[in-house]
PDB file of C-alpha atoms in Angstrom:
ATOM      1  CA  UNK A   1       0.000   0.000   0.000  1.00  0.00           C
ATOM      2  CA  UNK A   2       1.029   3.283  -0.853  1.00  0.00           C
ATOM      3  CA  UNK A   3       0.208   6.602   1.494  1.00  0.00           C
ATOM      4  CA  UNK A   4      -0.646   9.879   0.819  1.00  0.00           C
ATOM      5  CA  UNK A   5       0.267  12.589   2.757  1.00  0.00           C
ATOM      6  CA  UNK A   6      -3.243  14.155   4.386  1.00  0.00           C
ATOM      7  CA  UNK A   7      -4.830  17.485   3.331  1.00  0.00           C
ATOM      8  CA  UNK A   8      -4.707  18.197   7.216  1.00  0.00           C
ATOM      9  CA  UNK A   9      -0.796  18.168   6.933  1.00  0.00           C
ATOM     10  CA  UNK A  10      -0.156  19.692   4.224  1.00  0.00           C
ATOM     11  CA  UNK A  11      -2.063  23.060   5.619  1.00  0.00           C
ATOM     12  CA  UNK A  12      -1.148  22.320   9.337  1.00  0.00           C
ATOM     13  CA  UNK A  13       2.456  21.485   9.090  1.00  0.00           C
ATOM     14  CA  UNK A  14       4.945  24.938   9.259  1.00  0.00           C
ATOM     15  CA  UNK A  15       5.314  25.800   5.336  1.00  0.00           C
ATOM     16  CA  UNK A  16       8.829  25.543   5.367  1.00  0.00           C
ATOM     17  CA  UNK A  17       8.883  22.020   6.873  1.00  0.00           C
ATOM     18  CA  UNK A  18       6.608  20.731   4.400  1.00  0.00           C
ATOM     19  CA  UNK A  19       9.117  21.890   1.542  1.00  0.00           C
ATOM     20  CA  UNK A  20      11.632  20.309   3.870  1.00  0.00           C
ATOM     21  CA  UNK A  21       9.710  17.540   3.440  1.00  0.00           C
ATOM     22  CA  UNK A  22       8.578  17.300   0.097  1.00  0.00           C
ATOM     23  CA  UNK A  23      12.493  17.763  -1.019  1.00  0.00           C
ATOM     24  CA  UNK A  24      13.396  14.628   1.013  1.00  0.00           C
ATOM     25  CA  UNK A  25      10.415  13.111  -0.953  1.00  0.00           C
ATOM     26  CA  UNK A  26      12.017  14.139  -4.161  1.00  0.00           C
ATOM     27  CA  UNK A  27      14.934  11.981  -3.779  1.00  0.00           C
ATOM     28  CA  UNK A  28      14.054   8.339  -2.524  1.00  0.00           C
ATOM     29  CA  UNK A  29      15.709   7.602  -5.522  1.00  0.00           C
ATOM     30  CA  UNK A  30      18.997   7.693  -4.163  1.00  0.00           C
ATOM     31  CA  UNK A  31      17.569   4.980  -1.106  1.00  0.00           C
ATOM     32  CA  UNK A  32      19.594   1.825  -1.928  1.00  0.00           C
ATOM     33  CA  UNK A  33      17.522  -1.352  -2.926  1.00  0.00           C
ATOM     34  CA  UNK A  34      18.958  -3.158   0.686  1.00  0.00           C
ATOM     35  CA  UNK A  35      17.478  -0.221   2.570  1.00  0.00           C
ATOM     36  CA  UNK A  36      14.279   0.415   1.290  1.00  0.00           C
ATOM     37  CA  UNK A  37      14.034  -3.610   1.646  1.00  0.00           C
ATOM     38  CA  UNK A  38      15.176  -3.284   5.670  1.00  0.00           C
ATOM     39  CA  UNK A  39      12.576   0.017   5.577  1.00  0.00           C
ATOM     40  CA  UNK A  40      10.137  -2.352   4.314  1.00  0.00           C
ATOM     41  CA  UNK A  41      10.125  -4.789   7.044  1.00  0.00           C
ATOM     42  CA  UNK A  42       9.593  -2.292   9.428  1.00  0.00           C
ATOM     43  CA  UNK A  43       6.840  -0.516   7.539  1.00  0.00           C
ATOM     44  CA  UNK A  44       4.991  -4.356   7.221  1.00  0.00           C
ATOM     45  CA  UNK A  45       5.391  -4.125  11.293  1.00  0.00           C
ATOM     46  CA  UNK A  46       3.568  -1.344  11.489  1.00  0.00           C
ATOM     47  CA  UNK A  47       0.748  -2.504   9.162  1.00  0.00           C
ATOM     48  CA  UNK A  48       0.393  -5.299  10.701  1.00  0.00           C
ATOM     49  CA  UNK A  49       0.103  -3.761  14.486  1.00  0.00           C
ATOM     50  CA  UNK A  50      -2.352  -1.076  12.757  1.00  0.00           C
ATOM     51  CA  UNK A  51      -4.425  -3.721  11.452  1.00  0.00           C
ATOM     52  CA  UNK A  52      -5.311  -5.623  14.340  1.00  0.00           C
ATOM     53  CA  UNK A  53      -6.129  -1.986  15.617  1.00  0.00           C
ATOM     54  CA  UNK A  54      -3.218  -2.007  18.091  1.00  0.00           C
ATOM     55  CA  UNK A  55      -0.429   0.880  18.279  1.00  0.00           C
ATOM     56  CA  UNK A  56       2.805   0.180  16.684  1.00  0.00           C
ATOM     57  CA  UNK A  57       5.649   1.474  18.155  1.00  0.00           C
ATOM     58  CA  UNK A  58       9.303   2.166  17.468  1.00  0.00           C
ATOM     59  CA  UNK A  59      12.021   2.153  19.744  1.00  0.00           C
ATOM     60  CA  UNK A  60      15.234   3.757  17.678  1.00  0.00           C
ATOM     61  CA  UNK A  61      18.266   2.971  19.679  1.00  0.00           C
ATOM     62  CA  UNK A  62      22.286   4.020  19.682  1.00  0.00           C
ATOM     63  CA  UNK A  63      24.708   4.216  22.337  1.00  0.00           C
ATOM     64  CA  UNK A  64      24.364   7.342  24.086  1.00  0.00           C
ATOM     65  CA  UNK A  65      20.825   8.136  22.901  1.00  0.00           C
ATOM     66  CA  UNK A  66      22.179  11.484  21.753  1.00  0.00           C
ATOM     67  CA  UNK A  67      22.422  11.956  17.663  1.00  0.00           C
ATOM     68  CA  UNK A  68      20.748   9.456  15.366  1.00  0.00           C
ATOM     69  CA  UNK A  69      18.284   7.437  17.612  1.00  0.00           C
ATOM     70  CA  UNK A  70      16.930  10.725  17.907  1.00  0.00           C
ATOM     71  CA  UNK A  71      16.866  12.150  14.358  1.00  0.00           C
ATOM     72  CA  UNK A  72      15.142   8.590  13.862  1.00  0.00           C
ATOM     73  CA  UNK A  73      12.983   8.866  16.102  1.00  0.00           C
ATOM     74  CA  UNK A  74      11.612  12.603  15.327  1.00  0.00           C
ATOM     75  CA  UNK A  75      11.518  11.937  11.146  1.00  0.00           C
ATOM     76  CA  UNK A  76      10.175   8.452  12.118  1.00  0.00           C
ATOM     77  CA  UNK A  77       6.820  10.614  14.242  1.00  0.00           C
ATOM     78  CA  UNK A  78       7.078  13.338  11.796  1.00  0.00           C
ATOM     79  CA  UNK A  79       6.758  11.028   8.502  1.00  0.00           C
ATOM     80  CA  UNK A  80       3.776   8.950  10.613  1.00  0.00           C
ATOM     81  CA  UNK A  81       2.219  12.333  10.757  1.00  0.00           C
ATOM     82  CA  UNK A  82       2.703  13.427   7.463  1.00  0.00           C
ATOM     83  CA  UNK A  83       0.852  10.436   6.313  1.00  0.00           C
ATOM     84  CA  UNK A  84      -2.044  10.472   9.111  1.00  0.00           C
ATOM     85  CA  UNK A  85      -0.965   7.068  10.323  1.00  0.00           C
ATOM     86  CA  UNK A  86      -2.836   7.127  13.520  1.00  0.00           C
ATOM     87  CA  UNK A  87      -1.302   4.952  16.262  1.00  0.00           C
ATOM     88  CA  UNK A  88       2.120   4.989  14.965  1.00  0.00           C
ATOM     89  CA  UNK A  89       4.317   5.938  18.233  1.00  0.00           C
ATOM     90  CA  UNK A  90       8.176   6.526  18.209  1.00  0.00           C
ATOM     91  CA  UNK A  91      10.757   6.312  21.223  1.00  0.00           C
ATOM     92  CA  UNK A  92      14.436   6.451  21.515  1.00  0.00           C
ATOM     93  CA  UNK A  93      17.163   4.991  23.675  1.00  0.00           C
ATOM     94  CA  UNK A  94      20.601   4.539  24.310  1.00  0.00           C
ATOM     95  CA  UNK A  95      22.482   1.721  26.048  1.00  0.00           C
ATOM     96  CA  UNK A  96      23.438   4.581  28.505  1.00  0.00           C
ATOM     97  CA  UNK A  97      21.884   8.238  28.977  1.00  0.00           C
ATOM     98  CA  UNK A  98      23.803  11.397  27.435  1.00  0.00           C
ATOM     99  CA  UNK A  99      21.642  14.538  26.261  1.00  0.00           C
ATOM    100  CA  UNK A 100      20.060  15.123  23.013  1.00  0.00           C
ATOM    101  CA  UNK A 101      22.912  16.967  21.358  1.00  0.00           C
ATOM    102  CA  UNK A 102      22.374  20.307  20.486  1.00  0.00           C
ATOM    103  CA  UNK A 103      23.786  20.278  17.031  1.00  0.00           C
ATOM    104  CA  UNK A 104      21.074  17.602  15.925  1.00  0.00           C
ATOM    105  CA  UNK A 105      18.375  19.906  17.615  1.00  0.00           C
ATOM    106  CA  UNK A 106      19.725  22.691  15.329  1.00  0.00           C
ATOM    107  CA  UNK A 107      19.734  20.288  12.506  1.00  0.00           C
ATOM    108  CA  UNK A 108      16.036  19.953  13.132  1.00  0.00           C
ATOM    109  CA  UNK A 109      15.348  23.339  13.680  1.00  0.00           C
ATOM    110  CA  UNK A 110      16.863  24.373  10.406  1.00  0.00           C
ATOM    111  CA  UNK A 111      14.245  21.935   8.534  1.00  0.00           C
ATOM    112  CA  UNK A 112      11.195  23.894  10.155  1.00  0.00           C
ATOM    113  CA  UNK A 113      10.853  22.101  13.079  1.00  0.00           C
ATOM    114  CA  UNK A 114       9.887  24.476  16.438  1.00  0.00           C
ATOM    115  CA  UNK A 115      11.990  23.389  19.320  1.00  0.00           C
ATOM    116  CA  UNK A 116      11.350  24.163  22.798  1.00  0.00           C
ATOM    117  CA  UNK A 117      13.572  23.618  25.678  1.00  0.00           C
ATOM    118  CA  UNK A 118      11.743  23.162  28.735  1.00  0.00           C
ATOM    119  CA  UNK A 119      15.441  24.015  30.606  1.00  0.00           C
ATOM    120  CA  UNK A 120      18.631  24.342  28.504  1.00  0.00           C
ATOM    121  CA  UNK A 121      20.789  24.918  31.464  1.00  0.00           C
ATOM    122  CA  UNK A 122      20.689  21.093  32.963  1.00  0.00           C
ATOM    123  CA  UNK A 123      22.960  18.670  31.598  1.00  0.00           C
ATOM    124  CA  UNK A 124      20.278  16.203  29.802  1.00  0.00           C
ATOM    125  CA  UNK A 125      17.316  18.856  28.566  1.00  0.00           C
ATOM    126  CA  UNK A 126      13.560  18.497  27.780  1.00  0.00           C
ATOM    127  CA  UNK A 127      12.757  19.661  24.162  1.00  0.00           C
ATOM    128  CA  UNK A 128       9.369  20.105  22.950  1.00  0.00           C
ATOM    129  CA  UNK A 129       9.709  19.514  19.221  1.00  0.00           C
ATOM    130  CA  UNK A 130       6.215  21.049  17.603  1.00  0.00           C
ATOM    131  CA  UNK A 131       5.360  20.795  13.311  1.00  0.00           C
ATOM    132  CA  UNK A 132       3.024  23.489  13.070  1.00  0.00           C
ATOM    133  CA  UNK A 133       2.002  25.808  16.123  1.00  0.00           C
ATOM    134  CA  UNK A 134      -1.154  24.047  16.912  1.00  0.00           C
ATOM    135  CA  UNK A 135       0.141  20.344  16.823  1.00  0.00           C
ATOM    136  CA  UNK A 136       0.839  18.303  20.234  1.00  0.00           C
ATOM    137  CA  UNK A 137       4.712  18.100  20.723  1.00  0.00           C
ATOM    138  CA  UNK A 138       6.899  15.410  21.061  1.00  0.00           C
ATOM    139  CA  UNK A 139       8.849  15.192  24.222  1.00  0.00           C
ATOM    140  CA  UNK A 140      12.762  14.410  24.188  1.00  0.00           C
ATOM    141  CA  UNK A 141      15.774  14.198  26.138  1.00  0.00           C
ATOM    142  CA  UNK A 142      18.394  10.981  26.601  1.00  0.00           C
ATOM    143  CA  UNK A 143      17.501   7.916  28.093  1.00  0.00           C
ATOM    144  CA  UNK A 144      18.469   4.560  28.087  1.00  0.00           C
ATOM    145  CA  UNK A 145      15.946   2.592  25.683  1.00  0.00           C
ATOM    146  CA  UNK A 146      14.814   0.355  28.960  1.00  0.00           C
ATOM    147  CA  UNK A 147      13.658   3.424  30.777  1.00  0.00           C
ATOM    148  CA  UNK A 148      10.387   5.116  30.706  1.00  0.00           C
ATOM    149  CA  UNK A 149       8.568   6.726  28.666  1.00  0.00           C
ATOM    150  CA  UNK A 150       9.819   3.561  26.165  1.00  0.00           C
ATOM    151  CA  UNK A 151       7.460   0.555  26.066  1.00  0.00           C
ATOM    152  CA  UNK A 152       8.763  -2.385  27.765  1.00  0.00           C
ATOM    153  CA  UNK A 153       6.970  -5.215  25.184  1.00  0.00           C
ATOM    154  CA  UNK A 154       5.267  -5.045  22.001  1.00  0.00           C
ATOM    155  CA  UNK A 155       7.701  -2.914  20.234  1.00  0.00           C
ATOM    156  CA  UNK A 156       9.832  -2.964  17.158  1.00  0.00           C
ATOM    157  CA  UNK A 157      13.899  -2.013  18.108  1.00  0.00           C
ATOM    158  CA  UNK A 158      15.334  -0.156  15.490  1.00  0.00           C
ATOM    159  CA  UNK A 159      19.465  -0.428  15.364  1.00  0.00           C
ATOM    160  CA  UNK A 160      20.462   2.791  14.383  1.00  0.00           C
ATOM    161  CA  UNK A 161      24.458   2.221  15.443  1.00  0.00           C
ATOM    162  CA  UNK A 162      26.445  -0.625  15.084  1.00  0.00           C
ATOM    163  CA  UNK A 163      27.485  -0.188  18.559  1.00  0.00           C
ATOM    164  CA  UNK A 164      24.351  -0.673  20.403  1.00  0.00           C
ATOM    165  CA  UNK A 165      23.781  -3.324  17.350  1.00  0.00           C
ATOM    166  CA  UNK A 166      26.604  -5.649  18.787  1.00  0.00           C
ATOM    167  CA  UNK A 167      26.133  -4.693  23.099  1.00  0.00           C
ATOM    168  CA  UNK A 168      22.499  -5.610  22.163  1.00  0.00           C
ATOM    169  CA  UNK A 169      22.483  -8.831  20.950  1.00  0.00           C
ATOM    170  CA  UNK A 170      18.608  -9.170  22.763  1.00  0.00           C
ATOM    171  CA  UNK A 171      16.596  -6.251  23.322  1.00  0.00           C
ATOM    172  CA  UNK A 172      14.227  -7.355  25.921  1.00  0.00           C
ATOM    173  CA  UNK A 173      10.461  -6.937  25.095  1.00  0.00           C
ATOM    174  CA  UNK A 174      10.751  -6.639  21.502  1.00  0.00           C
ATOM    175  CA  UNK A 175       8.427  -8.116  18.487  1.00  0.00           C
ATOM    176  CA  UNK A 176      10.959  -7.175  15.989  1.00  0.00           C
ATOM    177  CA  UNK A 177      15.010  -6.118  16.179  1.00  0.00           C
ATOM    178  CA  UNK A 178      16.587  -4.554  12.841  1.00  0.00           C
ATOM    179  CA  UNK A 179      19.170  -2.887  12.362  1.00  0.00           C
ATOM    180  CA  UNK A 180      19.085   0.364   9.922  1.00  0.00           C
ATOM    181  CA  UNK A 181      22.500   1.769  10.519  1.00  0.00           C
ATOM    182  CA  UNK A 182      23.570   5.240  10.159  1.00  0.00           C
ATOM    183  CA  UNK A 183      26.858   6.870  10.152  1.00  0.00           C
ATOM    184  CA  UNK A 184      27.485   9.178  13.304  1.00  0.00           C
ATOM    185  CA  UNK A 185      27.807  13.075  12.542  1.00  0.00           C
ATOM    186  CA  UNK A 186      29.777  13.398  15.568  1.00  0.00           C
ATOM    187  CA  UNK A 187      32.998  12.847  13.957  1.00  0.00           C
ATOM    188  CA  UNK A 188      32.456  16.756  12.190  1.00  0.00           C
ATOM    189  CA  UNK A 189      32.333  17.982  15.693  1.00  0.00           C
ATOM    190  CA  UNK A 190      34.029  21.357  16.135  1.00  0.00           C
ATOM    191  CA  UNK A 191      34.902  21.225  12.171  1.00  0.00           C
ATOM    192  CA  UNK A 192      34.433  23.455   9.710  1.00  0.00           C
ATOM    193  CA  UNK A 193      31.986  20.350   8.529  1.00  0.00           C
ATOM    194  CA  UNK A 194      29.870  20.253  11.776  1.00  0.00           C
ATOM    195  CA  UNK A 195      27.252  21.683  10.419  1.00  0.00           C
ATOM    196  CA  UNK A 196      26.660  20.384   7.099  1.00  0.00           C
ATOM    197  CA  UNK A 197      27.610  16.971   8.329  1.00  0.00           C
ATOM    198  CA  UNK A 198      24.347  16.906  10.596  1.00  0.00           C
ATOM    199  CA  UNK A 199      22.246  18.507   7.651  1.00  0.00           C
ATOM    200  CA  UNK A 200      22.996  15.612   5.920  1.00  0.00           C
ATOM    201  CA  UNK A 201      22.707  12.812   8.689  1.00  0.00           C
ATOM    202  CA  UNK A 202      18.935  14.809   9.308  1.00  0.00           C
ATOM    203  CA  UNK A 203      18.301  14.496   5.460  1.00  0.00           C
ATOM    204  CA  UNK A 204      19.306  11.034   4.771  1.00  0.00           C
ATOM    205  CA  UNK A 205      17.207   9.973   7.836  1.00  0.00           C
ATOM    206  CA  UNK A 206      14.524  11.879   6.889  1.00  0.00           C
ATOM    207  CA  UNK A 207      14.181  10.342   3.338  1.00  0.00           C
ATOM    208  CA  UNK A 208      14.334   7.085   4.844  1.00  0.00           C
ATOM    209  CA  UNK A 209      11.705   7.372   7.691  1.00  0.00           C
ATOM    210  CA  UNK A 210       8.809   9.330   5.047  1.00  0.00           C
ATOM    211  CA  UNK A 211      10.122   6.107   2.166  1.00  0.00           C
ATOM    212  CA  UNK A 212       9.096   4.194   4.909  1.00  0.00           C
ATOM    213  CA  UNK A 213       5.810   5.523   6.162  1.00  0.00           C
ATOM    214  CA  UNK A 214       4.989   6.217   3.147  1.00  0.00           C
ATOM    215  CA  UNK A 215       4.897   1.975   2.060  1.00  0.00           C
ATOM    216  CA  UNK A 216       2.912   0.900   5.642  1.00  0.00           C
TER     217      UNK A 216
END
């Protein structure tokens, strides 16, 4: 099955998010055939949990639960949005607790995304990430992917690093483990690069999650 984005988003969603997004559409092309065939065991997850009317949630996971789990995990909500997949829920988790890093939350913010911090002065933040002024946010900070707010069972684990991949042989409570790995942009850190290195980390996992969504 093929999905649509709604009518609803495309008027609700901040304008310059939705040509964020549309761009990212624009260029599934360049998805390799071995992803898009790892995307679409995740998306036949989530159709199958939506069809026996149950929620289907994500858990993205890395090691620190600072960079990609969470790009994953925002484009993952975003792209179920964009769609109108109702009951589509996404999580993240590390195998130990950082903070979201603030380079990916200016990554985010430079796609169109409004980001909140409830206080930017602790060491591990709240951020309220919002797609158009009226929409419910989504709530994140760094956790390990055991902790709470994260489901415990019934979940599909999403390997976004091949780090947590290999300390995680068994993720507890899980329907589903697969691994969709992504290169870390940390490695641009205090670069010239740092910057356009996390565009491009943002973009790439943006593509991915709406490709995905988008074939539920």
């Amino acid at each position: 099955m093929t999905q649509h984005p709604t009518a609803t988003t495309m008027t609700s969603f901040f304008p310059a998010l939705v040509e964020y997004i549309q761009n990212a559409i624009a260029q599934w092309d360049s998805i390799p055939s071995d992803r898009r065939s790892d995307l679409a065991k995740v998306a036949g997850y989530i159709r199958e949990r939506l069809a026996r009317s149950e929620p289907a949630k994500l858990i993205f996971i890395c090691t620190h639960n600072s960079r990609r789990s969470h790009l994953s995990q925002v484009w993952a909500q975003v792209a179920a949005d964009y769609y109108g997949l109702e009951g589509v829920e996404t999580f993240s988790g590390g195998t130990e607790a950082t903070a979201f890093n603030p380079r990916a939350v200016a990554a985010l913010q430079r796609c169109g995304l409004k980001i909140l911090a409830d206080d930017p002065t602790v060491a591990n933040p709240h951020y309220r990430l919002y797609t158009s002024d009226s929409s419910n946010p989504q709530i994140c900070f760094s956790k390990v992917y055991s902790d709470p707010p994260n489901p415990q069972k019934g979940y599909c684990a999403v390997m976004t690093c091949s780090q947590a991949d290999d300390a995680c042989p068994m993720v507890m409570g899980c329907d589903l483990r697969m691994p969709i790995r992504y290169e870390d942009p940390k490695v641009a850190d205090d670069t010239e690069f740092e910057a356009l290195r996390y565009d491009e980390r943002s973009a790439q996992i943006c593509r991915e999650m709406l490709y995905m969504m988008s074939v539920v």
